Short mmCIF file of N, CA and C in Angstrom, two decimals:
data_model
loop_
_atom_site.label_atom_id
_atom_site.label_comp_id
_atom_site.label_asym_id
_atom_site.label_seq_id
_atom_site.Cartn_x
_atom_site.Cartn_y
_atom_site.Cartn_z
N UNK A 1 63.22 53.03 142.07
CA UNK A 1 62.35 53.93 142.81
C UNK A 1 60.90 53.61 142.48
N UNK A 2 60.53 53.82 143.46
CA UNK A 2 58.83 53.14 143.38
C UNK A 2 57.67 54.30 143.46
N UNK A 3 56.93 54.52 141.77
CA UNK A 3 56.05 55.91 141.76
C UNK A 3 55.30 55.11 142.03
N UNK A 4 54.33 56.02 143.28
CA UNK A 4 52.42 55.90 143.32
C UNK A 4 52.17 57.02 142.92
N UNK A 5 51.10 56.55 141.67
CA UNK A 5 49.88 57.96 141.01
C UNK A 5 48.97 57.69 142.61
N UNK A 6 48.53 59.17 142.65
CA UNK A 6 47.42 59.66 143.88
C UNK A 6 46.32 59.90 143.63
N UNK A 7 45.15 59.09 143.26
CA UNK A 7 44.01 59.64 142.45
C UNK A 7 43.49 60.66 143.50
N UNK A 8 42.53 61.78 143.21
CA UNK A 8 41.75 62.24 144.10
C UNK A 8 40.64 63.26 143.12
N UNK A 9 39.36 63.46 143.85
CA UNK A 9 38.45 63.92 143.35
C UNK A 9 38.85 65.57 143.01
N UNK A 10 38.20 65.76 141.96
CA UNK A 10 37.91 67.53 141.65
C UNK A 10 37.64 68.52 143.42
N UNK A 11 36.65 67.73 143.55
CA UNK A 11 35.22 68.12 144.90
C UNK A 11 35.55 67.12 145.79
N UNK A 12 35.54 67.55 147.30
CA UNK A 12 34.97 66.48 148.05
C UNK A 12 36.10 65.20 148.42
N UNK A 13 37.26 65.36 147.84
CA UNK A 13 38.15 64.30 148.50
C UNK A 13 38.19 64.48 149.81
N UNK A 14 38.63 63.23 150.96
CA UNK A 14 38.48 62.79 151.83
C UNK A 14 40.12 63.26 152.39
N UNK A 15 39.94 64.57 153.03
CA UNK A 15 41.42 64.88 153.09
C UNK A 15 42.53 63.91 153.22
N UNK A 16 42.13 63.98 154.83
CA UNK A 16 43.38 62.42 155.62
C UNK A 16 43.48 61.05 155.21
N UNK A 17 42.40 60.72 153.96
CA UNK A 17 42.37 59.64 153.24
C UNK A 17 44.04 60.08 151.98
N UNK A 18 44.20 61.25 151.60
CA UNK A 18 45.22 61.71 150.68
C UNK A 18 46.12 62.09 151.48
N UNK A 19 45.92 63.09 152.48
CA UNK A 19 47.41 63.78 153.23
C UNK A 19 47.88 62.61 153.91
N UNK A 20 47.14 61.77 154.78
CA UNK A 20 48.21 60.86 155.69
C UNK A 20 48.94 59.64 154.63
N UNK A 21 47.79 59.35 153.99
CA UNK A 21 49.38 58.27 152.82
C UNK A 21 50.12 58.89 152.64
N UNK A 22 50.00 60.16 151.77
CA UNK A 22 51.11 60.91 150.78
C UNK A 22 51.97 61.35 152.28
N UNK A 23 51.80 61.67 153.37
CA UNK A 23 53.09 61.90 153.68
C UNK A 23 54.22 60.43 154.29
N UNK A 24 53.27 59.11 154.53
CA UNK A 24 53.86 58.48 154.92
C UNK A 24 54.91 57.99 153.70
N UNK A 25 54.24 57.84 152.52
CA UNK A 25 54.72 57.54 151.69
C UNK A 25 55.81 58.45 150.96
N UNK A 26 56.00 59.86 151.20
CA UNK A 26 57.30 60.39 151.07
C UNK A 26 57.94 59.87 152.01
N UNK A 27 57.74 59.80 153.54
CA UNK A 27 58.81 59.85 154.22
C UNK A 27 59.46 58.19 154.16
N UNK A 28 58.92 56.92 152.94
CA UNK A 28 58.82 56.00 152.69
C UNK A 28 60.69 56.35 151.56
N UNK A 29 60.24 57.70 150.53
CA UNK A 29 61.10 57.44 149.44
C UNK A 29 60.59 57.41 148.33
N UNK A 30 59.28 57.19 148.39
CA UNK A 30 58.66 56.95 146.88
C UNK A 30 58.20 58.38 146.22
N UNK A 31 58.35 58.27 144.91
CA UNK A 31 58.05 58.98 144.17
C UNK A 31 56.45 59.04 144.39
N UNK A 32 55.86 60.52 144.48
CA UNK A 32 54.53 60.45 144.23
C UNK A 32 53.86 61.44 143.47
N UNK A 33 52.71 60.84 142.61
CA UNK A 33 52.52 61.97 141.08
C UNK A 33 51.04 61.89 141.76
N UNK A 34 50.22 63.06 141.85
CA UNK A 34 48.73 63.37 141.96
C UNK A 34 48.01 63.92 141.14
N UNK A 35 47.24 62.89 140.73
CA UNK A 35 46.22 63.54 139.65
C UNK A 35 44.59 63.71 139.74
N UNK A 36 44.28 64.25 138.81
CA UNK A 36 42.76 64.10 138.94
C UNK A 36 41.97 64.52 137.47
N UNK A 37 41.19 64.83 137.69
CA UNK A 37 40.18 64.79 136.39
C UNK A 37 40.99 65.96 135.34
N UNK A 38 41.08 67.50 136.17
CA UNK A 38 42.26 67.89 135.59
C UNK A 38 43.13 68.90 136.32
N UNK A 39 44.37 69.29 135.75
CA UNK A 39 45.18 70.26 136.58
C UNK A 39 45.00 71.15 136.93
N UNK A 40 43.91 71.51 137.99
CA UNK A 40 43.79 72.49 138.92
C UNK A 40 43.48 72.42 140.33
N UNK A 41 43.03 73.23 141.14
CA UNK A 41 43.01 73.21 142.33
C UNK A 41 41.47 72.19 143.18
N UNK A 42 42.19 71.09 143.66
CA UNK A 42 40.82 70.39 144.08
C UNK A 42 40.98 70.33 145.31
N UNK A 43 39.45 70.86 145.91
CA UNK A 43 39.19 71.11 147.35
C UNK A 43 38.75 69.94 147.67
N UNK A 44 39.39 69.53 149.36
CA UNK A 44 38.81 67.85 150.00
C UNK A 44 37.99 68.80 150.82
N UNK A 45 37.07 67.47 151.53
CA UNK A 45 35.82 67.65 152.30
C UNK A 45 36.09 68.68 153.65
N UNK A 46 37.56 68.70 154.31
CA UNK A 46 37.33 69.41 155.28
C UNK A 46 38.40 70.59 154.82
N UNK A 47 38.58 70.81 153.35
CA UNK A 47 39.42 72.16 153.09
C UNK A 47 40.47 72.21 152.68
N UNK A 48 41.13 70.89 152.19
CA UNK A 48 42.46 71.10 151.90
C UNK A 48 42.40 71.23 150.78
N UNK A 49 43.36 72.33 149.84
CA UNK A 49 43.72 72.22 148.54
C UNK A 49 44.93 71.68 148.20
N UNK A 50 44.65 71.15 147.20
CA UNK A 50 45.74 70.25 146.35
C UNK A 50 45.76 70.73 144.85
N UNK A 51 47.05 71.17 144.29
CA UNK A 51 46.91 71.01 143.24
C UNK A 51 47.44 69.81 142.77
N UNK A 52 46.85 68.72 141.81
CA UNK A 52 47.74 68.19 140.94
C UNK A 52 48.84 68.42 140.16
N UNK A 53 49.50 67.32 140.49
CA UNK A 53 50.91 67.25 139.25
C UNK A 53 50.38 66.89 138.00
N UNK A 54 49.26 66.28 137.06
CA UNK A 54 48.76 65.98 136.05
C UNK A 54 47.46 65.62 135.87
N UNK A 55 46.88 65.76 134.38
CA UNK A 55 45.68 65.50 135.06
C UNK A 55 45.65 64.08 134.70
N UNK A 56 44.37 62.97 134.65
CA UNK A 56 44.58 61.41 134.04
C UNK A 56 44.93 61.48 132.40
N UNK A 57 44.18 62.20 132.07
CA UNK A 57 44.80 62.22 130.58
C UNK A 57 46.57 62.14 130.30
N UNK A 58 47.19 62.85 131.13
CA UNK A 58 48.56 62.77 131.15
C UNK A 58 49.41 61.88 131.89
N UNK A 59 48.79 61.14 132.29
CA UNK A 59 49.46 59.53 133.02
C UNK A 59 49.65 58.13 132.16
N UNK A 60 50.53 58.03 132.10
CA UNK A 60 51.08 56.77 131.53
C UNK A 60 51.56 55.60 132.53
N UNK A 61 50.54 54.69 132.40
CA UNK A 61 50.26 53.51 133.27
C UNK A 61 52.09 52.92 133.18
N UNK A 62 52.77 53.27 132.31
CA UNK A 62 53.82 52.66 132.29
C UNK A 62 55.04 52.87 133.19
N UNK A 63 54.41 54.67 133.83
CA UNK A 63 55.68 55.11 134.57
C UNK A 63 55.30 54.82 136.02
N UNK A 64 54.08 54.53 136.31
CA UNK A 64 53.99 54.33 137.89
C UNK A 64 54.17 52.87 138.39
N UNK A 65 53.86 52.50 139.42
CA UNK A 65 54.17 50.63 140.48
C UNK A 65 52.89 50.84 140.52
N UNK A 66 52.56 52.10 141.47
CA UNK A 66 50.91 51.78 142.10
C UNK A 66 50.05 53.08 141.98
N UNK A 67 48.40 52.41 142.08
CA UNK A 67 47.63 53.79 141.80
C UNK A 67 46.73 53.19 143.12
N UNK A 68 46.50 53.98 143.64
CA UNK A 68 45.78 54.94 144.71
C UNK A 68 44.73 55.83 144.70
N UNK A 69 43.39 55.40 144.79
CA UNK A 69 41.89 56.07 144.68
C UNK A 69 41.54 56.42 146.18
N UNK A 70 41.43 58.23 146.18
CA UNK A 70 41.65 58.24 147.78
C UNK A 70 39.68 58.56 147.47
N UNK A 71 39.23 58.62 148.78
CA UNK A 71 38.18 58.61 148.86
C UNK A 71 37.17 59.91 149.51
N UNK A 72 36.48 59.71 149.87
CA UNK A 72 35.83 61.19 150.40
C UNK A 72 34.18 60.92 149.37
N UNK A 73 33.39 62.23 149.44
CA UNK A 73 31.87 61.87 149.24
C UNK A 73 31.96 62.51 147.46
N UNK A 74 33.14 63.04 146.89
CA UNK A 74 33.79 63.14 145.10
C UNK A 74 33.97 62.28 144.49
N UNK A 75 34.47 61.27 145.00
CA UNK A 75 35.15 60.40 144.54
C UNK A 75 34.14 59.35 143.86
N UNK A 76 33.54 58.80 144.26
CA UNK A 76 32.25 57.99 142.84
C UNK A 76 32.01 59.27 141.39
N UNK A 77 32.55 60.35 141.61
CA UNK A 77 32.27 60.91 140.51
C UNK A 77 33.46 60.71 139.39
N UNK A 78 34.81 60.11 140.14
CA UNK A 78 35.76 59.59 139.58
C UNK A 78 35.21 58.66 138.39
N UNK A 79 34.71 57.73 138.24
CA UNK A 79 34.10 56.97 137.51
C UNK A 79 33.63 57.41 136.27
N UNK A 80 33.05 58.60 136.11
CA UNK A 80 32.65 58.97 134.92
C UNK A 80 34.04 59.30 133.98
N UNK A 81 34.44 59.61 134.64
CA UNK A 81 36.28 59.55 133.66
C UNK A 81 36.45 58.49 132.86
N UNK A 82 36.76 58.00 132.16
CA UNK A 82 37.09 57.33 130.67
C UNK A 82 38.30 57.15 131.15
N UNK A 83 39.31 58.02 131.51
CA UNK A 83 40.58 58.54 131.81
C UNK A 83 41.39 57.35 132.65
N UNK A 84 40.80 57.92 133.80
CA UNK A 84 40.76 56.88 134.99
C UNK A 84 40.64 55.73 134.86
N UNK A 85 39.17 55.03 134.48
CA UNK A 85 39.03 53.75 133.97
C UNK A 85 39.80 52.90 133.28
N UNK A 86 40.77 53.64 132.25
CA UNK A 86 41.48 53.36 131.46
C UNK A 86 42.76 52.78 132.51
N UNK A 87 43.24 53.64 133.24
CA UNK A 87 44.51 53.41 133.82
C UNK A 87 44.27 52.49 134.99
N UNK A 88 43.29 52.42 135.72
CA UNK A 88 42.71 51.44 136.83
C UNK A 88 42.70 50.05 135.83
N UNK A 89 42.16 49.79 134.63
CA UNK A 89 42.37 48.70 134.07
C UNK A 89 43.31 48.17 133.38
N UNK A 90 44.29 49.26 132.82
CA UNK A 90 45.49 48.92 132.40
C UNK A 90 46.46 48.38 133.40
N UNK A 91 46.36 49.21 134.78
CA UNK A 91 47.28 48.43 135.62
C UNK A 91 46.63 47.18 136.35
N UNK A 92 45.32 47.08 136.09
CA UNK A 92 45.12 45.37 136.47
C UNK A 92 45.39 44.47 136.17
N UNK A 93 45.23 44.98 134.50
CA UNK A 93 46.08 44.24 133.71
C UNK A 93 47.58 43.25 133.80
N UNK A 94 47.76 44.31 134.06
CA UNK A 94 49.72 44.48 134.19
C UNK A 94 50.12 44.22 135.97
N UNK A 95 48.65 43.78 136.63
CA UNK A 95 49.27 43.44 137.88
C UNK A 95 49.77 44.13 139.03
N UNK A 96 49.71 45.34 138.70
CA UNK A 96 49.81 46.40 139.40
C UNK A 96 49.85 46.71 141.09
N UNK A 97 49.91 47.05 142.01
CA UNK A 97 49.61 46.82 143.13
C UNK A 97 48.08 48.57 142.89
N UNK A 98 47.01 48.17 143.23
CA UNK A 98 46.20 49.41 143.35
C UNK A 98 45.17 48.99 144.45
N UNK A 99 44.83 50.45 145.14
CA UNK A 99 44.39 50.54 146.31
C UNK A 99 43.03 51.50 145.98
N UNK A 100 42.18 51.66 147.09
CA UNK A 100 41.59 52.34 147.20
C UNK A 100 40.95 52.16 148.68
N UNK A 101 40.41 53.61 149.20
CA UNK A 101 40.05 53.62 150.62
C UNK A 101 38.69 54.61 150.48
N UNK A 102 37.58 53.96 151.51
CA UNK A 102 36.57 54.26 151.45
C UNK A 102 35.83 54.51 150.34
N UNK A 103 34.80 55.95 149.71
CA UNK A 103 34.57 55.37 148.48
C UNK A 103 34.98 55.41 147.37
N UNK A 104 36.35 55.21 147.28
CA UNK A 104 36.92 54.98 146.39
C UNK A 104 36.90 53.84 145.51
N UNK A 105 37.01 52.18 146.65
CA UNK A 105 36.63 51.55 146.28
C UNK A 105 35.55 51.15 145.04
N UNK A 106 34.27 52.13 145.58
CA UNK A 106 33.36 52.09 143.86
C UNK A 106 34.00 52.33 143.11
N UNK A 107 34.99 52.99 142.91
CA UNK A 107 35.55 53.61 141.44
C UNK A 107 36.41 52.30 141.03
N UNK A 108 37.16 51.24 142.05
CA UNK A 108 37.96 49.89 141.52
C UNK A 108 36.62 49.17 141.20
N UNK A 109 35.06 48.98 141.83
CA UNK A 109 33.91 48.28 141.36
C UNK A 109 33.55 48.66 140.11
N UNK A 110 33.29 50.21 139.68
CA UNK A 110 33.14 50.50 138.54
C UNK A 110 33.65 50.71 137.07
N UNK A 111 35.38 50.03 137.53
CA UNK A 111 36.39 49.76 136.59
C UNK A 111 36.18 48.28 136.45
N UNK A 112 35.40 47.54 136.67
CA UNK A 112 35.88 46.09 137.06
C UNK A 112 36.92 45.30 136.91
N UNK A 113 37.42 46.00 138.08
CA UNK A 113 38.45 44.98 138.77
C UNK A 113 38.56 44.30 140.04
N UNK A 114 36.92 44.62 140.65
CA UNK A 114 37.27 43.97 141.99
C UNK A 114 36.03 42.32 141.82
N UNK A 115 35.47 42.18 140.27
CA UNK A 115 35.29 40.81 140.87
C UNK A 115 35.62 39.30 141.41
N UNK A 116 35.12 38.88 141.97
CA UNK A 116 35.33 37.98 142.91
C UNK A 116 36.80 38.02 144.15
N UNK A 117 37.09 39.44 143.73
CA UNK A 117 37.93 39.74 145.27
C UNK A 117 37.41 40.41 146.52
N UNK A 118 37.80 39.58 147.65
CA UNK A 118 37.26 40.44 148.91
C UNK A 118 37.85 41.86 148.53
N UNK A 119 36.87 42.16 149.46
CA UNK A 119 37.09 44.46 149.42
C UNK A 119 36.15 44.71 150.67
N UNK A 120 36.77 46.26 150.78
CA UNK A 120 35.99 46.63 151.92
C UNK A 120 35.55 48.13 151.36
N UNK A 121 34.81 48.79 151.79
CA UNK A 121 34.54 50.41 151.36
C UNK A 121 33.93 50.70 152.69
N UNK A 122 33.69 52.11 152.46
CA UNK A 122 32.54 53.20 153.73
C UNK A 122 31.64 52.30 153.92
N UNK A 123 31.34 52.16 155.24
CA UNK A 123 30.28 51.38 155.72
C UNK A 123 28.49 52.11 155.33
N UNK A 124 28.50 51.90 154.42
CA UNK A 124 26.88 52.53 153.46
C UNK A 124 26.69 51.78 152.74
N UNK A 125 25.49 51.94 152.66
CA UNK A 125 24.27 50.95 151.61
C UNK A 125 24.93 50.69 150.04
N UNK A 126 25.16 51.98 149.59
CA UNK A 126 24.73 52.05 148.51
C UNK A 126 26.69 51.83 148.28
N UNK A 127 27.46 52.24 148.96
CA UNK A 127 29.01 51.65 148.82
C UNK A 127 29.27 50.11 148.62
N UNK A 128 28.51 49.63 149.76
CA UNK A 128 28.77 47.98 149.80
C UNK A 128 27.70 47.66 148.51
N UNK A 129 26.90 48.03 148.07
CA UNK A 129 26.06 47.22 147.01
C UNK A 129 26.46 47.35 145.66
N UNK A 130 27.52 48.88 145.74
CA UNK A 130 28.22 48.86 144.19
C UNK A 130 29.22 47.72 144.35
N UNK A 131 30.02 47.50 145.38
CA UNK A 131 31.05 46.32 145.70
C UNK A 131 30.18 45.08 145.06
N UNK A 132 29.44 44.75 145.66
CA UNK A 132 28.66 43.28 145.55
C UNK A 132 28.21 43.46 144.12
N UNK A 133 27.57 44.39 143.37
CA UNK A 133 26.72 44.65 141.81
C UNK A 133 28.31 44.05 141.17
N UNK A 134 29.86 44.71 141.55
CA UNK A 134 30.89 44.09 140.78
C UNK A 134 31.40 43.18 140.83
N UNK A 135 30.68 42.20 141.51
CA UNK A 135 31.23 41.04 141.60
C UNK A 135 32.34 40.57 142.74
N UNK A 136 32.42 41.84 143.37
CA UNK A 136 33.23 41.78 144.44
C UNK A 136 32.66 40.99 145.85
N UNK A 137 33.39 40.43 146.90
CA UNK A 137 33.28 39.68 148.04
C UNK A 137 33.15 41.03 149.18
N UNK A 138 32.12 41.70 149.96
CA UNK A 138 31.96 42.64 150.83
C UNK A 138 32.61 41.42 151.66
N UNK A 139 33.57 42.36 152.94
CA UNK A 139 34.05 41.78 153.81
C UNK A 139 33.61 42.65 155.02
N UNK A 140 33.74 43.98 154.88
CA UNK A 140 33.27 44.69 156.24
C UNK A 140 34.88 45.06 156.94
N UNK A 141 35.78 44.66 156.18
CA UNK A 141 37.38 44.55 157.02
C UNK A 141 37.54 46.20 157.24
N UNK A 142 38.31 46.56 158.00
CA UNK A 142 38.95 47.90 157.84
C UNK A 142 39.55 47.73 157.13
N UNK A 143 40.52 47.16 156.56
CA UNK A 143 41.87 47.34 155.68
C UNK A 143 41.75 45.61 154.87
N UNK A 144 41.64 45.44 153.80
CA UNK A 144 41.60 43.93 152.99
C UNK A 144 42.51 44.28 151.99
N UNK A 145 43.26 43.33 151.73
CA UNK A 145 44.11 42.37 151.00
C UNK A 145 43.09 41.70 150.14
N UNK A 146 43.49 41.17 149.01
CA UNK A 146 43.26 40.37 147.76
C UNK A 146 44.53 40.74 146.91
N UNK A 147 45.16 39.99 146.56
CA UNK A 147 45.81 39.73 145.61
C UNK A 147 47.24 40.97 145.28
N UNK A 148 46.81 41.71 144.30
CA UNK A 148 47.14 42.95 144.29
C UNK A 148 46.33 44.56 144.40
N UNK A 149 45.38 43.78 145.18
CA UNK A 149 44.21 44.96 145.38
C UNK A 149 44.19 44.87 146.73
N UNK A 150 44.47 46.48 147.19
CA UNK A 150 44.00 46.82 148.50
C UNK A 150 42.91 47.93 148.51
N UNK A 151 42.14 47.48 149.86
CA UNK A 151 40.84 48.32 150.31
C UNK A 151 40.82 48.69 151.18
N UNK A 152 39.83 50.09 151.92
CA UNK A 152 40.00 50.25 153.18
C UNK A 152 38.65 51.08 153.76
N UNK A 153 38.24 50.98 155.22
CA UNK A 153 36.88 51.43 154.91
C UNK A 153 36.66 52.60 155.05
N UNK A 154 38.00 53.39 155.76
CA UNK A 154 37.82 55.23 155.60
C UNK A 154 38.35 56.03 156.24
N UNK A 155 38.18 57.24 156.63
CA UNK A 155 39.40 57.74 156.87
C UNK A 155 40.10 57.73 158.15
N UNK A 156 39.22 56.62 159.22
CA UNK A 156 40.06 56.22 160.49
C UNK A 156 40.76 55.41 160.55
N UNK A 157 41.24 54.74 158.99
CA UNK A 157 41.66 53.99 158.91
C UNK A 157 43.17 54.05 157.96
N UNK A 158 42.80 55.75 157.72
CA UNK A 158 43.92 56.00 156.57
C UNK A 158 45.97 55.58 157.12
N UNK A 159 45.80 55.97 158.39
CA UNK A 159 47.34 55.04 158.54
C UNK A 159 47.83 54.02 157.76
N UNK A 160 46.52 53.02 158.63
CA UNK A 160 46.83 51.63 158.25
C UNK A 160 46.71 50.92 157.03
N UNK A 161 45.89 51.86 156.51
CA UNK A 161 46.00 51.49 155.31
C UNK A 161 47.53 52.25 153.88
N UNK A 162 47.82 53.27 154.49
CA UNK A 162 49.09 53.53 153.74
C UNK A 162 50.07 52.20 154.76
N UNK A 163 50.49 51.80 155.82
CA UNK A 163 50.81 51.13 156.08
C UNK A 163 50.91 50.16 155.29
N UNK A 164 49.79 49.03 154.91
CA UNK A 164 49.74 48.14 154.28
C UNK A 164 49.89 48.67 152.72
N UNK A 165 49.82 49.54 152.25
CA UNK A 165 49.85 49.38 150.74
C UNK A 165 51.96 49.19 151.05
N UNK A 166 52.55 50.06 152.08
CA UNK A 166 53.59 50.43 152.01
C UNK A 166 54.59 48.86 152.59
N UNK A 167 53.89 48.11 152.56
CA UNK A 167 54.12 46.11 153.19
C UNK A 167 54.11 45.42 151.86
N UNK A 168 53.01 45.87 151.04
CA UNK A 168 52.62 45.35 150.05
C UNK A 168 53.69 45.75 148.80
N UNK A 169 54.15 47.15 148.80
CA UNK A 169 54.98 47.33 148.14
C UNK A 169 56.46 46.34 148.23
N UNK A 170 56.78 46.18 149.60
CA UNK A 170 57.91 45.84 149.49
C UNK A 170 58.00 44.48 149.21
N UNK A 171 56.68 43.69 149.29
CA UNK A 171 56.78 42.35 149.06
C UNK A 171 56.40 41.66 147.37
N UNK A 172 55.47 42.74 146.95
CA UNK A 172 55.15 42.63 145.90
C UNK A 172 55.99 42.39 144.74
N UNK A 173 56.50 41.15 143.46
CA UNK A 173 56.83 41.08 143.08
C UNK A 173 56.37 42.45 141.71
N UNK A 174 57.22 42.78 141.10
CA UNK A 174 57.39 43.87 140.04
C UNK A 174 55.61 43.63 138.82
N UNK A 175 56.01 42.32 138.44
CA UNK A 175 54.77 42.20 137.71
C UNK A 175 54.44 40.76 138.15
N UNK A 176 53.79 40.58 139.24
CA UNK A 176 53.43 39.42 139.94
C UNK A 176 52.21 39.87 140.85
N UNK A 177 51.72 39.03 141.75
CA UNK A 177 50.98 39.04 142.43
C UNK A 177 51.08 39.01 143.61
N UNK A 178 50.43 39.42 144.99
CA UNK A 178 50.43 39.40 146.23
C UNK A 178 49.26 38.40 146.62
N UNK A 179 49.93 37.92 147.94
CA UNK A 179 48.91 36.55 148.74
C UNK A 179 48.00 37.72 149.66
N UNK A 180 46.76 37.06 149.45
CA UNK A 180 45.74 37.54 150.03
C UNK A 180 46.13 37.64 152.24
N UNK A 181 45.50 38.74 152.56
CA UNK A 181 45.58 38.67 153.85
C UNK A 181 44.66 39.79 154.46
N UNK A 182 44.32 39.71 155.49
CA UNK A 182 42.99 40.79 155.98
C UNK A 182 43.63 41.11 157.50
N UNK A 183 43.43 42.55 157.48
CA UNK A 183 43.79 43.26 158.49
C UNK A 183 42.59 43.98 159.30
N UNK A 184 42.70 43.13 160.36
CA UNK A 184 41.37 43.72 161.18
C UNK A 184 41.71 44.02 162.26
N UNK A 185 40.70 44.74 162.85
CA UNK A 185 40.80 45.84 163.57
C UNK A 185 41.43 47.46 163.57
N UNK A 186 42.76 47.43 163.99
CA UNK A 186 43.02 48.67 164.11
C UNK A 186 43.22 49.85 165.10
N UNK A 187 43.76 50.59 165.70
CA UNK A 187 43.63 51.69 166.39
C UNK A 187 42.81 53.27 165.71
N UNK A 188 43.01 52.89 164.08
CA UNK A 188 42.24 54.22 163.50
C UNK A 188 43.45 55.17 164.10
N UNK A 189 42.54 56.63 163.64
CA UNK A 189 43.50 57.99 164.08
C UNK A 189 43.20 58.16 165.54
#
């Protein structure tokens, strides 16, 4: 059985960036654990509450496949976590399949793990220049592939991008790597 941790902000997560994976991805089979800074009730940008199943302190990089940085205008505040950082780099480590959509992405730039891989984030200044400050390849894609890192640029894009993490899963070797590929265009929501 295949767990994805669900990162998402305290403030300000990007609803349909979290609700449309997480439901594709139940109706997928996979186990899914949601966390955040800590276990209580975090409001997204247009109102949804979520509580977490744990907060990062209580995640062990060992029990999940994949982690998932959903995005919204909270989410760069992800970064100041120690927490987070920790587990975004432990599973790079270890090869992990991890994603992130819109600006979430900063939070894989500010873990560094996205240098010298293409990525995509929210089409903004200051999104694409944390990408590029990490060493990362700005592509502008809606949805990018690198390796075992997926990106995406936001929330018209949130299908396709649980789509592809949910391609990536099935091809992805356990502790191996995925071949790069870029998905452009799109229908969005």
């Amino acid at each position: 059985m295949v767990t994805i941790l669900m990162v998402i902000a305290k403030h300000n997560f990007r609803d349909e960036e979290y609700l449309i994976p997480r439901e594709l991805f139940r109706r997928s089979g996979y186990d899914i654990i949601t966390a955040s800074v800590e276990k209580s009730i975090c409001t997204g940008m247009l109102g949804a509450q979520v509580m977490p199943d744990r907060s990062f302190e209580d995640v062990s990089v060992d029990s999940i496949d994949v982690v998932i940085v959903c995005g919204g205008s909270g989410a760069p505040e992800l970064s100041k976590s120690s927490h987070i950082m920790s587990i975004l780099q432990e599973a790079h480590h270890h090869n992990k399949l991890i994603a992130a959509i819109c600006y979430g992405s900063t939070v894989l730039a500010k873990a560094g793990i996205l240098k010298a891989c293409k990525a995509t984030t929210w089409k903004d200044d200051w999104a694409i220049q944390e990408l590029q400050k990490s060493g990362a390849v700005y592509t502008g894609k809606d949805v990018e592939v690198d390796h075992h890192i997926i990106t995406a640029s936001g929330p018209r894009f949130a299908k396709e991008f649980a789509e592809e993490v949910i391609k990536q899963i099935s091809i992805q070797p356990r502790e191996g790597t995925i071949k790069s590929s870029t998905v452009a265009g799109g229908a969005g929501l």
